[in-house]
XYZ file of C-alpha atoms in Angstrom:
309
model
C -15.969 -32.895 -8.007
C -18.588 -30.753 -9.658
C -20.977 -34.019 -10.605
C -20.879 -35.208 -7.144
C -21.764 -31.829 -5.745
C -24.834 -31.591 -8.584
C -25.405 -35.156 -7.558
C -25.723 -34.235 -3.884
C -27.463 -31.073 -4.601
C -30.480 -32.833 -6.716
C -30.954 -35.435 -3.539
C -31.778 -32.792 -1.482
C -34.533 -29.854 -0.764
C -32.537 -27.386 1.221
C -29.295 -26.127 2.369
C -27.191 -24.162 4.728
C -24.492 -21.580 3.014
C -21.721 -20.291 4.398
C -17.887 -19.509 3.919
C -14.941 -18.439 5.602
C -14.612 -15.846 8.623
C -13.979 -12.193 7.623
C -15.157 -13.072 4.347
C -13.878 -11.012 1.474
C -15.611 -10.178 -2.154
C -15.276 -13.830 -3.165
C -16.254 -15.452 -0.185
C -19.812 -12.570 -0.428
C -20.134 -12.949 -3.932
C -20.058 -16.636 -4.740
C -22.116 -17.581 -1.546
C -24.710 -14.851 -3.104
C -24.839 -16.622 -6.546
C -25.184 -20.373 -5.349
C -27.819 -18.574 -3.566
C -29.643 -17.594 -6.511
C -28.655 -20.689 -8.281
C -30.263 -22.842 -5.570
C -33.558 -20.616 -5.782
C -33.672 -21.386 -10.007
C -33.455 -25.024 -9.334
C -36.518 -24.751 -6.651
C -34.238 -25.721 -3.706
C -34.538 -23.295 -0.704
C -31.221 -21.967 1.167
C -29.858 -20.372 4.277
C -27.255 -18.107 4.075
C -25.593 -17.841 7.696
C -22.071 -15.862 8.164
C -19.933 -15.515 11.534
C -18.824 -12.230 10.314
C -21.364 -8.718 8.469
C -21.154 -8.045 5.169
C -18.427 -6.133 4.808
C -20.051 -2.308 3.329
C -18.428 -2.601 -0.182
C -19.999 -5.590 -0.647
C -23.640 -4.515 0.823
C -24.741 -3.074 -2.671
C -24.542 -6.667 -3.840
C -28.020 -8.099 -5.130
C -29.593 -10.410 -2.162
C -26.963 -9.373 0.406
C -29.568 -8.804 2.631
C -30.539 -12.182 2.762
C -27.380 -12.993 4.590
C -27.436 -13.844 8.207
C -24.848 -12.554 10.526
C -24.726 -15.009 13.464
C -22.196 -17.071 15.511
C -23.978 -20.413 15.106
C -26.418 -21.879 12.699
C -29.947 -21.091 13.967
C -32.343 -24.107 15.207
C -34.298 -25.955 12.721
C -31.995 -24.842 9.661
C -31.157 -27.277 6.564
C -29.457 -30.609 7.699
C -27.186 -30.388 5.041
C -24.284 -27.529 4.696
C -22.602 -26.160 1.301
C -19.307 -24.349 2.306
C -16.921 -22.351 0.103
C -13.297 -21.657 0.073
C -12.642 -23.703 3.685
C -10.196 -25.983 4.466
C -12.348 -26.909 7.365
C -15.390 -26.221 9.052
C -13.303 -24.432 11.763
C -12.741 -21.217 9.642
C -16.326 -20.643 9.213
C -16.221 -19.865 12.792
C -19.721 -21.302 12.955
C -21.307 -23.142 15.785
C -23.729 -25.977 14.837
C -22.186 -27.579 11.669
C -21.444 -30.305 13.541
C -23.436 -33.434 12.558
C -24.938 -31.777 9.195
C -23.842 -32.994 5.909
C -21.069 -31.179 4.601
C -20.184 -30.396 1.099
C -16.797 -28.465 0.763
C -15.894 -26.663 -2.562
C -12.774 -25.624 -2.279
C -10.992 -23.214 -4.655
C -8.283 -24.874 -7.394
C -9.430 -21.769 -10.127
C -8.960 -18.014 -9.877
C -11.803 -17.630 -7.378
C -14.195 -19.664 -6.005
C -16.609 -17.734 -8.145
C -15.141 -19.456 -11.128
C -16.332 -22.791 -9.715
C -19.441 -21.613 -8.869
C -19.980 -20.425 -12.198
C -19.196 -23.642 -13.892
C -21.518 -25.355 -11.008
C -24.389 -23.382 -12.301
C -23.674 -23.718 -16.129
C -23.679 -27.617 -15.259
C -26.831 -27.256 -13.604
C -28.288 -25.091 -16.772
C -29.135 -22.276 -14.560
C -29.852 -19.202 -16.520
C -26.866 -16.612 -15.654
C -28.914 -13.708 -14.522
C -27.349 -10.037 -14.457
C -27.617 -10.158 -10.652
C -26.155 -13.759 -10.219
C -23.201 -12.404 -13.057
C -22.993 -8.987 -10.656
C -22.015 -11.723 -7.749
C -19.768 -13.833 -9.723
C -18.184 -10.951 -11.262
C -16.897 -9.189 -8.018
C -15.643 -12.407 -7.171
C -13.490 -12.949 -9.452
C -12.389 -9.009 -9.550
C -11.615 -9.571 -5.886
C -9.900 -12.624 -5.614
C -7.176 -12.259 -8.543
C -6.360 -8.814 -6.573
C -8.237 -6.705 -9.545
C -6.466 -9.218 -12.241
C -2.919 -8.714 -10.402
C -2.517 -11.533 -8.619
C -0.142 -14.612 -9.952
C -2.028 -17.234 -11.402
C -4.376 -14.822 -13.197
C -4.493 -16.032 -16.329
C -6.749 -16.139 -19.452
C -9.176 -17.990 -17.942
C -10.236 -14.991 -15.440
C -10.645 -12.557 -18.298
C -12.846 -15.207 -20.430
C -14.974 -15.712 -17.350
C -15.134 -11.810 -16.615
C -15.731 -11.341 -20.547
C -18.827 -13.636 -19.866
C -20.061 -12.216 -16.891
C -20.153 -8.598 -18.450
C -22.122 -10.296 -21.229
C -24.266 -11.382 -18.924
C -25.015 -8.038 -17.240
C -22.188 -7.431 -14.907
C -21.303 -3.940 -15.018
C -17.414 -3.883 -14.339
C -17.385 -0.072 -13.820
C -20.010 0.086 -11.411
C -18.966 -2.585 -9.442
C -15.140 -1.503 -9.424
C -16.363 1.958 -8.072
C -18.385 -0.106 -5.253
C -15.007 -2.475 -4.364
C -12.622 0.135 -4.687
C -14.244 3.811 -4.434
C -16.494 3.533 -1.672
C -14.238 3.317 1.458
C -15.452 4.974 4.782
C -13.248 8.048 5.883
C -12.205 5.412 8.896
C -10.524 3.305 6.803
C -8.460 6.254 5.218
C -7.635 7.134 8.612
C -6.096 3.907 9.280
C -4.272 3.801 6.199
C -2.537 6.893 7.650
C -2.007 5.451 10.425
C -0.372 1.705 8.953
C 1.667 3.840 6.760
C 3.301 5.752 9.087
C 4.427 2.531 10.953
C 5.465 0.988 7.961
C 8.991 -0.442 8.169
C 11.037 -2.090 4.756
C 13.360 -4.981 4.673
C 14.341 -5.513 0.984
C 11.867 -7.333 -0.150
C 9.756 -7.724 2.735
C 7.378 -4.750 4.151
C 5.028 -4.538 7.174
C 2.949 -2.529 8.615
C 1.323 -2.389 11.928
C -2.251 -0.649 13.502
C -2.361 -0.985 17.262
C -5.790 -1.170 19.103
C -5.695 2.175 20.318
C -5.253 3.181 17.143
C -8.517 1.363 15.913
C -10.340 2.849 18.524
C -9.234 6.704 17.677
C -9.843 6.309 13.877
C -13.335 4.658 14.736
C -12.435 2.033 12.824
C -13.999 -1.803 11.981
C -12.774 -4.724 11.476
C -13.252 -4.718 7.566
C -11.627 -1.323 7.438
C -8.520 -3.084 7.518
C -9.230 -5.145 4.274
C -6.562 -4.625 1.642
C -4.573 -1.945 3.895
C -1.848 -4.810 3.094
C -1.939 -4.201 -0.529
C -0.250 -0.819 0.059
C 2.999 -2.092 1.218
C 3.213 -5.069 -1.287
C 2.658 -1.682 -3.751
C 6.121 -0.642 -3.137
C 9.167 -1.433 -5.923
C 11.085 -4.303 -4.958
C 8.977 -5.890 -2.633
C 7.576 -9.162 -2.742
C 6.216 -10.409 0.261
C 3.921 -7.633 2.307
C 2.355 -8.159 6.181
C 0.151 -6.133 7.803
C -0.420 -6.877 11.628
C -3.441 -5.452 13.717
C -3.844 -6.036 17.238
C -6.652 -7.816 18.715
C -8.753 -7.498 21.985
C -7.276 -10.418 23.592
C -3.336 -9.105 22.897
C -2.836 -11.347 19.399
C -2.398 -9.792 16.252
C -4.481 -10.293 13.077
C -1.695 -10.746 10.326
C -2.397 -10.583 6.859
C 0.052 -11.842 4.427
C 0.426 -10.841 0.562
C 2.889 -12.158 -2.195
C 3.651 -10.956 -5.389
C 4.027 -14.809 -6.333
C 7.203 -16.164 -5.487
C 6.300 -16.782 -2.445
C 3.488 -19.035 -0.845
C 1.771 -17.061 1.851
C -0.470 -19.313 2.270
C 1.946 -22.076 3.693
C 3.000 -19.624 6.184
C -0.615 -18.582 7.451
C -1.521 -22.379 7.449
C 1.543 -22.979 10.249
C -0.875 -20.770 12.712
C -4.141 -22.248 12.026
C -4.571 -19.727 9.026
C -5.204 -20.013 5.417
C -6.010 -18.608 2.351
C -4.016 -18.500 -1.168
C -0.629 -18.640 -2.377
C -0.344 -14.741 -2.849
C -2.892 -14.147 -0.119
C -3.660 -15.497 3.136
C -4.046 -14.633 6.575
C -3.778 -15.993 10.385
C -3.307 -15.003 13.721
C -0.384 -15.241 16.050
C 0.231 -14.275 19.859
C 1.043 -10.878 20.784
C 3.259 -8.426 21.690
C 4.156 -7.213 18.261
C 7.666 -7.842 18.383
C 6.793 -11.769 19.190
C 3.952 -11.942 16.154
C 6.739 -10.186 13.859
C 9.201 -12.912 15.096
C 7.310 -15.773 14.914
C 6.451 -14.907 11.231
C 9.729 -14.166 10.065
C 11.083 -17.336 11.431
C 8.453 -18.994 9.048
C 9.581 -17.006 6.227
C 13.338 -17.159 7.157
C 12.769 -20.892 5.015
C 11.680 -19.346 1.938
C 12.737 -16.073 2.052
C 15.559 -13.449 2.462
C 13.421 -10.178 3.863
C 16.700 -8.439 4.008
C 17.723 -9.534 0.508
C 16.657 -8.595 -3.281
C 13.624 -11.162 -2.542
C 13.397 -15.225 -2.033
C 15.603 -17.757 -1.871
C 13.027 -20.700 -2.962
C 9.422 -21.329 -3.016
C 7.332 -22.722 -0.136
């Protein structure tokens, strides 16, 4: 696939770059690294995302080039490179239709690993700025090297990126120790709504709680991991009420259950250990829908999963 992607890049001069809605560190870091790579190759590109860059990723090099818009601007390049999406729908961008699409989906520890390989294959220089973006991608998509599937390749890549200028301490501080007060208030609300059923834990946040805390959508990112951190819990869920009455669901697994397969049943997606989707409300209905899908692979009230998805 990498050879095919490079061939298409060589044949074209300008690109639109994007990734999935509600971007995480892997999406942001990989996009910015790809943007820098294309600049080195003498190409032009425009980075467009349907959601704004979360606060904790704002310090990344070139983060200010990302355009927050619901649609591709008029006059944008005719070729789009999409990272980590199983289809254009996950970008939530209008205007990708009719463009030549290059889709780089993930089969590595992070899509950042694929962008790194692409840059090396293109003989691009891995600058300290690019290394910083790629290290952020790998760090966040492996759950700080905690998710199942993290292997020696992830650590080897991290080592290479540190050697090329990424500062792991600074990056970790930006990602994990720069939370706004509103996120801490939301965490308190979520933990007060914590439920545990054997190897399953779940939390929820209402629209009213979001409003009282002054929280943003991005403040909910990662809250589900607190439920997953409980000893004996194998799967964790976080439900956030949306303005239209639906619930955004974050699903996390310690590795024995493929939660991406669950999210895909509701039009969502992600990775085996970290995924998300939206389901209809009220909360009791949302929980019922997710549990019905989990029921085939997981015994919530028991000691753990009965099989993998």
